[in-house]
Tab-separated table of C-alpha atoms in Angstrom:
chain	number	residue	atom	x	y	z
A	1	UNK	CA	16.066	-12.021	7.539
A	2	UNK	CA	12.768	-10.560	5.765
A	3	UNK	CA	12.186	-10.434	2.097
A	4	UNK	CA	12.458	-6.605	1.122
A	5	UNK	CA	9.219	-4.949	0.532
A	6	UNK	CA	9.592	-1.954	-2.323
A	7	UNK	CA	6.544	0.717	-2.432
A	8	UNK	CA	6.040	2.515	-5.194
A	9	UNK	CA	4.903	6.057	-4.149
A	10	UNK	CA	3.241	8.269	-6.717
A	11	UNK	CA	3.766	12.290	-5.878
A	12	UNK	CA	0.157	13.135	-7.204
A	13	UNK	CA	-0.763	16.876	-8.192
A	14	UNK	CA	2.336	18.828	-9.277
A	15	UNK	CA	0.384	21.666	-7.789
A	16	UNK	CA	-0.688	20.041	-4.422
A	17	UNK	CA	1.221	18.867	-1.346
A	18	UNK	CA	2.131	15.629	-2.708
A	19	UNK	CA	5.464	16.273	-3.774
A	20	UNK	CA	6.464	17.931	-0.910
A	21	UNK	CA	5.329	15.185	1.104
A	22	UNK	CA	6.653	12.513	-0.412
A	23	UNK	CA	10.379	14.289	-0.023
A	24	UNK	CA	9.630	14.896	3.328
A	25	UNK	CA	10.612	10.933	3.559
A	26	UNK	CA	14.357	12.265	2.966
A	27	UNK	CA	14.339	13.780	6.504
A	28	UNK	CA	15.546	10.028	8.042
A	29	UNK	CA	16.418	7.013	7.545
A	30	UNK	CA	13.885	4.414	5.875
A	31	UNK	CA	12.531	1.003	6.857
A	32	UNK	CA	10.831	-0.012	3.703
A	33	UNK	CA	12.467	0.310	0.021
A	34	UNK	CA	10.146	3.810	-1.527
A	35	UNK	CA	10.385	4.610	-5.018
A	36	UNK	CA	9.086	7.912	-5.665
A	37	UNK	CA	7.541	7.423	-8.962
A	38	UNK	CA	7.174	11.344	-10.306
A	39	UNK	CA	8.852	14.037	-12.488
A	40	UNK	CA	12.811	14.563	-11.328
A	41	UNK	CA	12.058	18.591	-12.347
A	42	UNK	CA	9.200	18.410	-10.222
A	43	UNK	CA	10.407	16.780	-7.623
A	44	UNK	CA	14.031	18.945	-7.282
A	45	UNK	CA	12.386	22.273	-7.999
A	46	UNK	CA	9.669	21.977	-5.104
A	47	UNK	CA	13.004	20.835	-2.620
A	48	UNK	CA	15.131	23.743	-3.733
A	49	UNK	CA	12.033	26.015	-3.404
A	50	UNK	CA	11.408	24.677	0.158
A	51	UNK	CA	15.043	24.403	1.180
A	52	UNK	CA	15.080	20.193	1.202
A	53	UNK	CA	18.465	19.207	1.425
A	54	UNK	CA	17.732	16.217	-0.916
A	55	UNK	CA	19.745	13.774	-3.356
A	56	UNK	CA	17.561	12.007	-5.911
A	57	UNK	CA	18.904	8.542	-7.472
A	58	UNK	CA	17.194	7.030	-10.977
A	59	UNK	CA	15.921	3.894	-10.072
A	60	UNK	CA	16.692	0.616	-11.870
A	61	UNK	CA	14.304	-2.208	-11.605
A	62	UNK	CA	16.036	-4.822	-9.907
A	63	UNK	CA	18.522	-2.783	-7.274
A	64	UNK	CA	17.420	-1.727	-4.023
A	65	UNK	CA	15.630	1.668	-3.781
A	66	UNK	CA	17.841	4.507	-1.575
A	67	UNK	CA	16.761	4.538	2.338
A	68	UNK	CA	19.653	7.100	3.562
A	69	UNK	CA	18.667	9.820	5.242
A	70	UNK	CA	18.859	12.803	2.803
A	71	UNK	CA	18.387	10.274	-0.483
A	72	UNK	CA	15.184	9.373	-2.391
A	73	UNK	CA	14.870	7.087	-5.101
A	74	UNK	CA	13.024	8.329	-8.156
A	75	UNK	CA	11.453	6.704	-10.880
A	76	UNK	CA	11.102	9.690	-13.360
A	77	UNK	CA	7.987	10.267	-15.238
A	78	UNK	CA	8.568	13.314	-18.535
A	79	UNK	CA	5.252	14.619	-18.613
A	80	UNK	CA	4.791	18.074	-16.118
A	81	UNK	CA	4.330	21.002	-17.433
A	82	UNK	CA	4.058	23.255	-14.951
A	83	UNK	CA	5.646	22.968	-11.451
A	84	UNK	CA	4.137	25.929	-9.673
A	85	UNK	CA	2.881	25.303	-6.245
A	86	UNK	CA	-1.091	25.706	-5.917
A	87	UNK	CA	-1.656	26.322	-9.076
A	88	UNK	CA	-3.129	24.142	-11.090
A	89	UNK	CA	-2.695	23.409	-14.939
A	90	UNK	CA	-4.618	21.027	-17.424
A	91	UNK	CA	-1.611	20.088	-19.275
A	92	UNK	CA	-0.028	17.775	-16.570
A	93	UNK	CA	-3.228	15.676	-16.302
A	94	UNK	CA	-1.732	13.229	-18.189
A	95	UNK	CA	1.450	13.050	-16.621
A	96	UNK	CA	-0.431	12.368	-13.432
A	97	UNK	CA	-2.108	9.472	-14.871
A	98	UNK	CA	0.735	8.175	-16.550
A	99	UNK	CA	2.536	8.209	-12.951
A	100	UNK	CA	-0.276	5.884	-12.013
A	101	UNK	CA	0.196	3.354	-15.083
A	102	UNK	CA	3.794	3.037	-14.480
A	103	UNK	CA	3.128	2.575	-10.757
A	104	UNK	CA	0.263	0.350	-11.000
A	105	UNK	CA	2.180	-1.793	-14.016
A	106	UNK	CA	5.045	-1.966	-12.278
A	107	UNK	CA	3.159	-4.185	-9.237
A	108	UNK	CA	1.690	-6.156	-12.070
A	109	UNK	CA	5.338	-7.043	-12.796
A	110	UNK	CA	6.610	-8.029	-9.753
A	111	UNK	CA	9.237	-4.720	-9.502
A	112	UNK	CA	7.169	-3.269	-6.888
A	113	UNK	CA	5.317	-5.009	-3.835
A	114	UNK	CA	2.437	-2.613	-4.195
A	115	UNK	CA	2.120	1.089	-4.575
A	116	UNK	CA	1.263	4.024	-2.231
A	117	UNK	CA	-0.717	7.427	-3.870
A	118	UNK	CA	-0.399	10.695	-2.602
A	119	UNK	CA	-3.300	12.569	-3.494
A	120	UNK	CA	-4.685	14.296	-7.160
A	121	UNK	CA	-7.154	16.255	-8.234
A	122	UNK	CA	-10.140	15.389	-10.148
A	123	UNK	CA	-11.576	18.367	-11.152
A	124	UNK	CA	-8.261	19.443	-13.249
A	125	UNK	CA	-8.003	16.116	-15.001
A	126	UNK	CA	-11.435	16.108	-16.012
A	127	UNK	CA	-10.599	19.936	-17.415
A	128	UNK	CA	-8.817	18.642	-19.510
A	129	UNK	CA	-11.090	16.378	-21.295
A	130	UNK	CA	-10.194	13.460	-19.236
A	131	UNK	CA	-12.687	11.265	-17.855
A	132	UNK	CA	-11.866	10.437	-14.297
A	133	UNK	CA	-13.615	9.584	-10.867
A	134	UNK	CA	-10.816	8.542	-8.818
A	135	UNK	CA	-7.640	6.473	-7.887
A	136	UNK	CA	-10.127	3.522	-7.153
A	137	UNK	CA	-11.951	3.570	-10.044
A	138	UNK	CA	-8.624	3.879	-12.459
A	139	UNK	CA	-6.862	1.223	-11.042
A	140	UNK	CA	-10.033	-1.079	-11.252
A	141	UNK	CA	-9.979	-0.969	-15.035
A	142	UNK	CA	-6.342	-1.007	-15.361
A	143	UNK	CA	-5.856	-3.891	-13.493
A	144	UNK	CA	-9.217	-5.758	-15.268
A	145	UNK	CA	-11.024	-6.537	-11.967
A	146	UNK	CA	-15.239	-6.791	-12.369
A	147	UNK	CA	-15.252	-5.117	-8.351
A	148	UNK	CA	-12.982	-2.871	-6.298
A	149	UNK	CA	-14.357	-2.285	-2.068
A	150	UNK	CA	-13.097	1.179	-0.770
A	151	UNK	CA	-11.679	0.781	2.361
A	152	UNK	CA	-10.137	3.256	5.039
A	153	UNK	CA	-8.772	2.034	8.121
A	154	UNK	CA	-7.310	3.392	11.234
A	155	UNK	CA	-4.941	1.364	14.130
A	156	UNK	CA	-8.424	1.303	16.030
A	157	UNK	CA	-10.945	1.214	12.925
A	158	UNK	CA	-11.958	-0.077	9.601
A	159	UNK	CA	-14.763	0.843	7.297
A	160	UNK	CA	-15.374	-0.646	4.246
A	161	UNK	CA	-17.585	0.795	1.394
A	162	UNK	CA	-20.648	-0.937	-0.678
A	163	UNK	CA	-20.850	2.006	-2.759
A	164	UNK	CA	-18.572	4.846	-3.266
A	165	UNK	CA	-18.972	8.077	-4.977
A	166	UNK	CA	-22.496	8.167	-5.830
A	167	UNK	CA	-25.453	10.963	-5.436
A	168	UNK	CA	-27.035	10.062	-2.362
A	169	UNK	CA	-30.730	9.398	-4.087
A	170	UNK	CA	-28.888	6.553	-6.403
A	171	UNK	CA	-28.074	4.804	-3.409
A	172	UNK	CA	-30.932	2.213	-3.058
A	173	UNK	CA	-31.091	1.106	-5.746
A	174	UNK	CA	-27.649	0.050	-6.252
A	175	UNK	CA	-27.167	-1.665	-3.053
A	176	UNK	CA	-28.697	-4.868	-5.355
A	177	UNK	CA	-27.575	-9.038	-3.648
A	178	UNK	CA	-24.919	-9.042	-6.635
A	179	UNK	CA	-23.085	-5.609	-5.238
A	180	UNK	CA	-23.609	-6.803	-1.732
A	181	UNK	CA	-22.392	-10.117	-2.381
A	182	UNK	CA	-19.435	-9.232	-4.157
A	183	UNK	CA	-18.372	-6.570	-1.891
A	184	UNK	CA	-18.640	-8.999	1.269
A	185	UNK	CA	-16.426	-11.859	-0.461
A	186	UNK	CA	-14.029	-9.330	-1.432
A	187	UNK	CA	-13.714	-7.615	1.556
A	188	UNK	CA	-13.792	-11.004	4.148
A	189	UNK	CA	-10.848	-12.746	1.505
A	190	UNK	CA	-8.700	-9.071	1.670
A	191	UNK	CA	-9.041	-9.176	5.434
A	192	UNK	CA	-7.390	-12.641	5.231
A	193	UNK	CA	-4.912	-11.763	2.650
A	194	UNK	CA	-3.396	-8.168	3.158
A	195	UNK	CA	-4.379	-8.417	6.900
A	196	UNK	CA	-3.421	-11.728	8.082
A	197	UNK	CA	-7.164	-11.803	9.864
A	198	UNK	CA	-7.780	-15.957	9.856
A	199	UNK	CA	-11.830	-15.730	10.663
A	200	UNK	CA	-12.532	-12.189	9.984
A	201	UNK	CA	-15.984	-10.457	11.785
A	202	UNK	CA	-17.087	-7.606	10.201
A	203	UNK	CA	-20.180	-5.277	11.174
A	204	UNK	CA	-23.100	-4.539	8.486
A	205	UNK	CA	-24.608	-1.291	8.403
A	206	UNK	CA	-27.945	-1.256	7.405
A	207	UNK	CA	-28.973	1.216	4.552
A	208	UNK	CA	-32.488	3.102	6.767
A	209	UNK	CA	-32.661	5.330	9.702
A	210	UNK	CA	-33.096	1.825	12.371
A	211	UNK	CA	-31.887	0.136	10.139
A	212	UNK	CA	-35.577	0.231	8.402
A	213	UNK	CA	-37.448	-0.026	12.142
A	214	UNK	CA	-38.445	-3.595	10.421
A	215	UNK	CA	-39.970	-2.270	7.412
A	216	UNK	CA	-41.851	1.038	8.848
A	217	UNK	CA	-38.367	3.349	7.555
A	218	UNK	CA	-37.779	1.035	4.279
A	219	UNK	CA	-37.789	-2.016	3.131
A	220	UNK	CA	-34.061	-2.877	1.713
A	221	UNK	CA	-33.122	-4.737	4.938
A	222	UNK	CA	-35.865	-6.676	4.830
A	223	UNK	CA	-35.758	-7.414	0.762
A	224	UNK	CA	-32.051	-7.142	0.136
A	225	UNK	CA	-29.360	-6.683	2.807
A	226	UNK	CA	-30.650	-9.385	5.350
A	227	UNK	CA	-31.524	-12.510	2.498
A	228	UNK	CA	-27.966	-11.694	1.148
A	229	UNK	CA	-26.487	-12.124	4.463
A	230	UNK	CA	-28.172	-14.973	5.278
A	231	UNK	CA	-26.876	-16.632	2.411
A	232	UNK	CA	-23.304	-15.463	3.004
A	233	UNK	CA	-23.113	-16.805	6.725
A	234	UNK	CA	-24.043	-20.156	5.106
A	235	UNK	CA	-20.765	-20.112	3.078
A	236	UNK	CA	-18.742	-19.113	6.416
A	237	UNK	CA	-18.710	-15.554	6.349
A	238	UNK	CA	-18.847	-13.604	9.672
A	239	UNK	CA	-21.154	-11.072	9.313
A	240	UNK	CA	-23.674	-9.419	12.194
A	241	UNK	CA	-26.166	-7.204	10.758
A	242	UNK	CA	-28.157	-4.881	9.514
A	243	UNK	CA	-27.475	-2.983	12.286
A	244	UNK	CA	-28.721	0.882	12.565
A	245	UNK	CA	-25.154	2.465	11.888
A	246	UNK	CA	-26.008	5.317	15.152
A	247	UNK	CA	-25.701	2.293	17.124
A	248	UNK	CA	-22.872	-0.028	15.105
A	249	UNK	CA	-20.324	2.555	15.398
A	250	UNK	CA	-20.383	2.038	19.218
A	251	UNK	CA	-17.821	0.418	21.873
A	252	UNK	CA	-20.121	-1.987	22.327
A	253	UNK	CA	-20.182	-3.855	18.721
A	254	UNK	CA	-16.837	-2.485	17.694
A	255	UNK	CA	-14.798	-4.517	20.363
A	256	UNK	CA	-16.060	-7.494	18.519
A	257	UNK	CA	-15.343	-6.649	14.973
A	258	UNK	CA	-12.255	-6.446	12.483
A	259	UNK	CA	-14.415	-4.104	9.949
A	260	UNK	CA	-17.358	-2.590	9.272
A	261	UNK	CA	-18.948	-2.527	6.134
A	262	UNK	CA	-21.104	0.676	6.083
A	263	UNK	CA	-23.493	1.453	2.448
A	264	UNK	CA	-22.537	4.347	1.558
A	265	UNK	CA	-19.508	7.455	1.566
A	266	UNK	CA	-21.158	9.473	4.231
A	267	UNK	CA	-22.723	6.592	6.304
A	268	UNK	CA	-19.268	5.215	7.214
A	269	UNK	CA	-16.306	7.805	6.383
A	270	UNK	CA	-17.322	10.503	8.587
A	271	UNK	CA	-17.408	8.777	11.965
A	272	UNK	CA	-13.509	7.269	10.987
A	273	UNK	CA	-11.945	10.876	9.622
A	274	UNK	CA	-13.552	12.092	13.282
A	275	UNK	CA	-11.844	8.991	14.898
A	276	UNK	CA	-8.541	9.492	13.162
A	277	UNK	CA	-8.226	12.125	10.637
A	278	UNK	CA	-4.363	12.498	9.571
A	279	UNK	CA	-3.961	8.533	11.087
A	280	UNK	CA	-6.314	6.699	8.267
A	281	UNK	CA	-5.197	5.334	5.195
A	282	UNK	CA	-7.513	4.425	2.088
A	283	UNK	CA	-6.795	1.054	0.759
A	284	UNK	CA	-8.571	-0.496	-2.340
A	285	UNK	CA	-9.164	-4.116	-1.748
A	286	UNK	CA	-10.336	-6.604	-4.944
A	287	UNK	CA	-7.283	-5.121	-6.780
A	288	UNK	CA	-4.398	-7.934	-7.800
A	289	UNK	CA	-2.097	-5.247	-6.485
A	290	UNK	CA	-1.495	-3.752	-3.133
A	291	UNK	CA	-2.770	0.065	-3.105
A	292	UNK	CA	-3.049	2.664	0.070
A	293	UNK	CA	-3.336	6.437	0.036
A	294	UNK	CA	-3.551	9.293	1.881
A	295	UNK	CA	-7.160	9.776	3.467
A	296	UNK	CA	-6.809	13.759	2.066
A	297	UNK	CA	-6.709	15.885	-0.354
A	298	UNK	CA	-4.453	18.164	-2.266
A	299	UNK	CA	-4.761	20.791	-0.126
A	300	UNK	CA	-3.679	23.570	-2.801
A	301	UNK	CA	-3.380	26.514	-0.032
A	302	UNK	CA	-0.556	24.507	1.910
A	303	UNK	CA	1.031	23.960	-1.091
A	304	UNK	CA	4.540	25.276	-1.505
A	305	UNK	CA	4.908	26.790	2.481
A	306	UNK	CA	6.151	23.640	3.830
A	307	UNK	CA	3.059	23.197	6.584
A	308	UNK	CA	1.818	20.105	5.241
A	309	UNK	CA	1.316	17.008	7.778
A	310	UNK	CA	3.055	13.953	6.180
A	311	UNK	CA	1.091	11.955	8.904
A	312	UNK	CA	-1.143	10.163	6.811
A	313	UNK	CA	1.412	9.250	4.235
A	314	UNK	CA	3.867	7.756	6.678
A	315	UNK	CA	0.774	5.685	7.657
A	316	UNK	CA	0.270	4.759	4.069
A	317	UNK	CA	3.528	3.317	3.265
A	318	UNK	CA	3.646	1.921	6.790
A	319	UNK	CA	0.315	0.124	6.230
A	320	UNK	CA	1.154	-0.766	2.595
A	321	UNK	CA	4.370	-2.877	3.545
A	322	UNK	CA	1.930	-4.348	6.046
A	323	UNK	CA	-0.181	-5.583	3.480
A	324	UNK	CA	2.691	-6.444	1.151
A	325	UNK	CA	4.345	-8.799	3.702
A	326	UNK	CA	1.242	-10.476	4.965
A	327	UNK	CA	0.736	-11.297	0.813
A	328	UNK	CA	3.567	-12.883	0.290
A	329	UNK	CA	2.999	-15.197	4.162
A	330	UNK	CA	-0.164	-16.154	2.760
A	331	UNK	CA	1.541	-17.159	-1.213
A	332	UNK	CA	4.350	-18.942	0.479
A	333	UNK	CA	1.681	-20.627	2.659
A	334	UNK	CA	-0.086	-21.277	-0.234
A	335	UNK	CA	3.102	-23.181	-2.135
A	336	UNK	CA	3.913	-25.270	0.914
């Protein structure tokens, strides 16, 4: 019999879809042990307001989480102010962020086999005199890791990330051997890890129209991306590159590969959102934790009418136990 894989699933923005997502799980029975890591009020007042028949159960370290059909699991957070569909308030920034501690904490511990995010909205936290850039980002200096690779992946598709959320003209110039380098390791070891991948082959994007048409378009291939692949492939790693991304994100090249690592947001993200939009999940590798999310956003006009597509959440906590279970093959491999 498996080892039981518990999820930690944080509902997000009181005012977005999150919450009604997440109890949107109650509708069957469950595979995987969710913990719904959110406000009770919250949670109970968006059900009654879209007619969930729902029972919600405090959850106790330790004891299995509720997979009945028409049962959650919650690990209440005090906190939310206001539980208004689409309409967003300053005062529960902190509650969302202290959903993400106790979440994120609670993997550190060993009570949860990693943690699933529903989505939240930056602009409101930072409203509120908070300084914050993103999931990725927050969980990076919680946990104390130096690097953190964004990484969204489809059944068909991965794309990894050697920056993230940067102005376009800031690009260059921090694409530098250490970021590259980093970003590679982490990615190739996470692919072994959380994907059970033994020899993983992953596609480089270069950073130039032609990938720099050998200097004539730019120069980073030549001066950066190449020399640091070079001396990555001498330490083992699979990589094929810099390739011009018009012609990496083909049949061709992508029969052959497990990821791609593209160099920026919009180099890589837009051709897998075509590919799979409401089928991708995010997943931050480098973390000591497991950690998938939705690949949208709060979508404040759904909010509250009972529309929203739990698609891409159902693929997060699917691809999350994923993960979980091919971490704990590759510790007990590691104690043999």
């Amino acid at each position: 019999m498996s080892t039981p894989v518990i999820l930690a699933l944080t509902a997000g923005e009181p005012a977005g879809i999150g919450p009604e997502l997440c109890l949107q799980l109650a509708a069957k029975a469950r595979g995987v042990g969710v913990v719904l890591v959110a406000s009770r009020e919250l949670l109970q007042a968006r059900a009654d307001e879209l007619g969930i028949q729902v029972q919600l159960h405090e959850w106790v370290p330790g004891t299995v989480p509720e997979s009945r059909a028409g049962h959650l699991s919650v690990r209440h957070v005090a906190g939310c102010d206001s539980t208004i569909a689409g309409q967003l308030d300053t005062a529960n920034s902190q509650y969302v962020l202290d959903t993400l501690t106790l979440a994120a904490n609670g993997c550190l511990r060993g009570d949860f086999d990693g943690m699933v995010t529903a989505p939240v909205h930056k602009g409101v936290i930072n409203d509120a005199g908070i300084g914050f850039s993103g999931h990725t980002e927050f969980l990076q200096a919680l946990c104390g890791v130096d690097r953190v690779v964004m990484m969204l992946a489809t059944d068909e598709l991965r794309v990894a990330l050697v920056t993230t959320h940067l102005p376009l003209q800031e690009v260059p110039a921090a694409i530098t051997p250490q970021r590259l380098t980093q970003v590679s390791r982490i990615l190739n070891a996470d692919l072994k890890t959380f994907f059970g991948i033994e020899h993983p082959r992953i596609l480089v994007a270069g950073l130039n129209p032609h990938a720099g048409e050998g200097g004539h378009l730019g120069r980073e291939e030549i001066e950066v991306i190449e020399p640091t692949l070079e001396t990555l492939r001498a330490e083992g790693l699979q990589l094929t590159g810099p390739l011009p991304a018009d012609t990496l994100f083909t049949p061709h090249w992508l029969e052959e590969a497990d990821a791609v690592l593209a160099m920026y947001h919009d180099q890589g993200l837009p051709v897998l959102k075509f590919q799979g939009f409401g089928r991708a999940v995010n997943v931050t590798l480098g973390l000591p934790i497991v950690r998938t999310s939705v690949d949208h956003g709060t979508a404040l006009d759904l909010a509250g009418t009972g529309r929203a597509d739990a698609g891409s959440l159902l693929t997060a906590i699917r691809v999350g136990e994923r993960m979980a279970r091919s971490r704990k093959a590759a510790q007990a491999g590691e104690s043999l």
